[in-house]
Coordinates of N, CA and C in Angstrom, one line a residue:
X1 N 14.7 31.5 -22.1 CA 14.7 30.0 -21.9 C 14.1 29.7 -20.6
X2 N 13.5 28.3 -20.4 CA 12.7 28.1 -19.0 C 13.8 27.0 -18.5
X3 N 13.3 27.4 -17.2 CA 14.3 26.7 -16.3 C 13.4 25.3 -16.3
X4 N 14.2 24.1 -16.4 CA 14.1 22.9 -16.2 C 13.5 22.5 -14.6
X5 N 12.8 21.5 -14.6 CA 12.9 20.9 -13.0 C 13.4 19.8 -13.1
X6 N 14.5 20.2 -11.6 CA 15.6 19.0 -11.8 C 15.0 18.2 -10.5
X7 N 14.8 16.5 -10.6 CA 15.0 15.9 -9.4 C 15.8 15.8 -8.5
X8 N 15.2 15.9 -7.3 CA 16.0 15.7 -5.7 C 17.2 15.0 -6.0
X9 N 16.6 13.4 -6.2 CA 17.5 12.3 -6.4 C 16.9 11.7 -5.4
X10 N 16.1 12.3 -4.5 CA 15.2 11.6 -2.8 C 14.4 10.5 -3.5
X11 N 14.2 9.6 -2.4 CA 13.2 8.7 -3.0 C 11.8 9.3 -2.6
X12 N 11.8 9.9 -1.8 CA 10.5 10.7 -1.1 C 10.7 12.2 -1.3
X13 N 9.9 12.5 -2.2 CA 9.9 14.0 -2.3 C 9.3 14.7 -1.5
X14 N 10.0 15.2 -0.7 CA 8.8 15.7 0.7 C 8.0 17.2 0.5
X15 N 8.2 17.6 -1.0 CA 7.6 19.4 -1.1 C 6.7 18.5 -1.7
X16 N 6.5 17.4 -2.7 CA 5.6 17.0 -3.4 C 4.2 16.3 -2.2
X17 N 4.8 15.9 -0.9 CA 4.2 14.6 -0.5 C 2.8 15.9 0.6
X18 N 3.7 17.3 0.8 CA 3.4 18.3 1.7 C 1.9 18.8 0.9
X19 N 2.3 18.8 -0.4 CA 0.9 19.6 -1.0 C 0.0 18.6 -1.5
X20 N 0.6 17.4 -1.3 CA -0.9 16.2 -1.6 C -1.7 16.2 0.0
X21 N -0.2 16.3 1.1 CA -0.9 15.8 2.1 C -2.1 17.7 2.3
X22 N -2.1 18.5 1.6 CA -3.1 19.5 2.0 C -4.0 19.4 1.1
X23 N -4.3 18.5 -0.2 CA -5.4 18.2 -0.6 C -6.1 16.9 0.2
X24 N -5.7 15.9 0.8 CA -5.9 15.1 1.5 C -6.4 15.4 3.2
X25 N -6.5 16.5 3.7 CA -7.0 16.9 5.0 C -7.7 17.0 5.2
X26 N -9.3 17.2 4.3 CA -10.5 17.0 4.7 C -11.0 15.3 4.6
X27 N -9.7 14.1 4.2 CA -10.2 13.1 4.3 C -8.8 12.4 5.1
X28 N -8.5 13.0 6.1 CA -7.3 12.5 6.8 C -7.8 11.2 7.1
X29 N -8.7 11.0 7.9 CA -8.8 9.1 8.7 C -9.0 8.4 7.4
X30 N -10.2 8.4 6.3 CA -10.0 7.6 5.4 C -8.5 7.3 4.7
X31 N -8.2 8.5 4.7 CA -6.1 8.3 4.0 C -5.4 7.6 4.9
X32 N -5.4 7.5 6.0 CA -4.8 6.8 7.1 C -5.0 5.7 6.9
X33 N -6.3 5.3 6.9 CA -7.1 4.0 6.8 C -7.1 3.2 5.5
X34 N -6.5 4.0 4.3 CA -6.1 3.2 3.2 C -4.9 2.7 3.3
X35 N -3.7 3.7 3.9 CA -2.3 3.4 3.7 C -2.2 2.2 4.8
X36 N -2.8 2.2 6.0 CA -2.8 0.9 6.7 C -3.5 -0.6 6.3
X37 N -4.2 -0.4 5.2 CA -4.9 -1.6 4.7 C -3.8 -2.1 3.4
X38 N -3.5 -1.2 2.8 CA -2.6 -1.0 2.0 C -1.0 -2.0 2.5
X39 N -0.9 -1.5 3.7 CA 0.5 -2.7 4.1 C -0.1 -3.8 4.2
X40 N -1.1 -4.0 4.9 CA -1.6 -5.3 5.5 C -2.3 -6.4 4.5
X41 N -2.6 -5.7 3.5 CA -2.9 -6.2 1.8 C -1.4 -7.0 1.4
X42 N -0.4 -6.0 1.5 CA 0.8 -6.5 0.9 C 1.4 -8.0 1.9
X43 N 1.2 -7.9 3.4 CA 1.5 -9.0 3.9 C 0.9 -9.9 3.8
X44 N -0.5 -9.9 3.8 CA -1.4 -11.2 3.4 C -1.9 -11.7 2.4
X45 N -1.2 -11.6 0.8 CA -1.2 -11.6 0.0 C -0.4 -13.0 -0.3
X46 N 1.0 -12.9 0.2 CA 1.3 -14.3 0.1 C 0.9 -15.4 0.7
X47 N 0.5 -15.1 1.9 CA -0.1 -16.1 3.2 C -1.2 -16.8 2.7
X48 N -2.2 -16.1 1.8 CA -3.3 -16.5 1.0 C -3.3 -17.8 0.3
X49 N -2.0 -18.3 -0.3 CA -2.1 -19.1 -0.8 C -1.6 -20.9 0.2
X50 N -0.7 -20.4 1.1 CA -0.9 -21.2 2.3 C -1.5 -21.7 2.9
X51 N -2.8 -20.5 3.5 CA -4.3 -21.2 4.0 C -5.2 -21.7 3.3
X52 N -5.0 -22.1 1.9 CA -5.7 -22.9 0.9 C -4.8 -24.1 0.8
X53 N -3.4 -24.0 0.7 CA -3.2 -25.6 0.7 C -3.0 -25.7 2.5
X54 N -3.3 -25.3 3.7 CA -3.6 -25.8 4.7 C -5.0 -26.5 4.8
X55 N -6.3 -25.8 4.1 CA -7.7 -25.8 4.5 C -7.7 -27.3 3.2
X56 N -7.2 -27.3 2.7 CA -7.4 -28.7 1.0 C -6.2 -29.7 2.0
X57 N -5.5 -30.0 2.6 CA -4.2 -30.7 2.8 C -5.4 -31.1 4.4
X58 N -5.8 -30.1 5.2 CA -6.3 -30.8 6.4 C -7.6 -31.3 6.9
X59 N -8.5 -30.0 5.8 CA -9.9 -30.5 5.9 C -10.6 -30.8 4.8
X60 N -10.4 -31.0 3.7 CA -10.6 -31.7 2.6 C -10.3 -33.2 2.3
X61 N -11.8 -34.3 2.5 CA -11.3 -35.5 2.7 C -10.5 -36.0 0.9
X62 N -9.9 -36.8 1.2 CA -9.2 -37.5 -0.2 C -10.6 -38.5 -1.2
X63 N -10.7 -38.0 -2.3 CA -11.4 -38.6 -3.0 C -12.9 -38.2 -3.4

């Protein structure tokens, strides 16, 4: 009988995260440079909709 793989229970698997990060070494700065656009996506995502009723509320005349 084959042995099962059992989960950590980790939310970060770090044996999983070790052998992606050594397919990913010949494009280390691009991977950097995704995971950093990647947060900054998630923050200005809501703001988005703010600077539209700012730009219609301040410089859009009425009528």
């Amino acid at each position: 009988m084959e042995k099962e793989k059992v989960s950590s229970g980790n939310i970060i698997d770090f044996k999983v995260l070790k052998r992606i990060m050594q397919f990913v070494k010949p494009y280390k700065g691009r991977f950097y440079f995704v995971i950093v656009l990647t947060f900054l996506l998630g923050i200005l995502t809501p703001i988005r909709p703010l600077l539209i009723q700012y730009t219609l509320d301040a410089h859009v005349q009425y009528g």
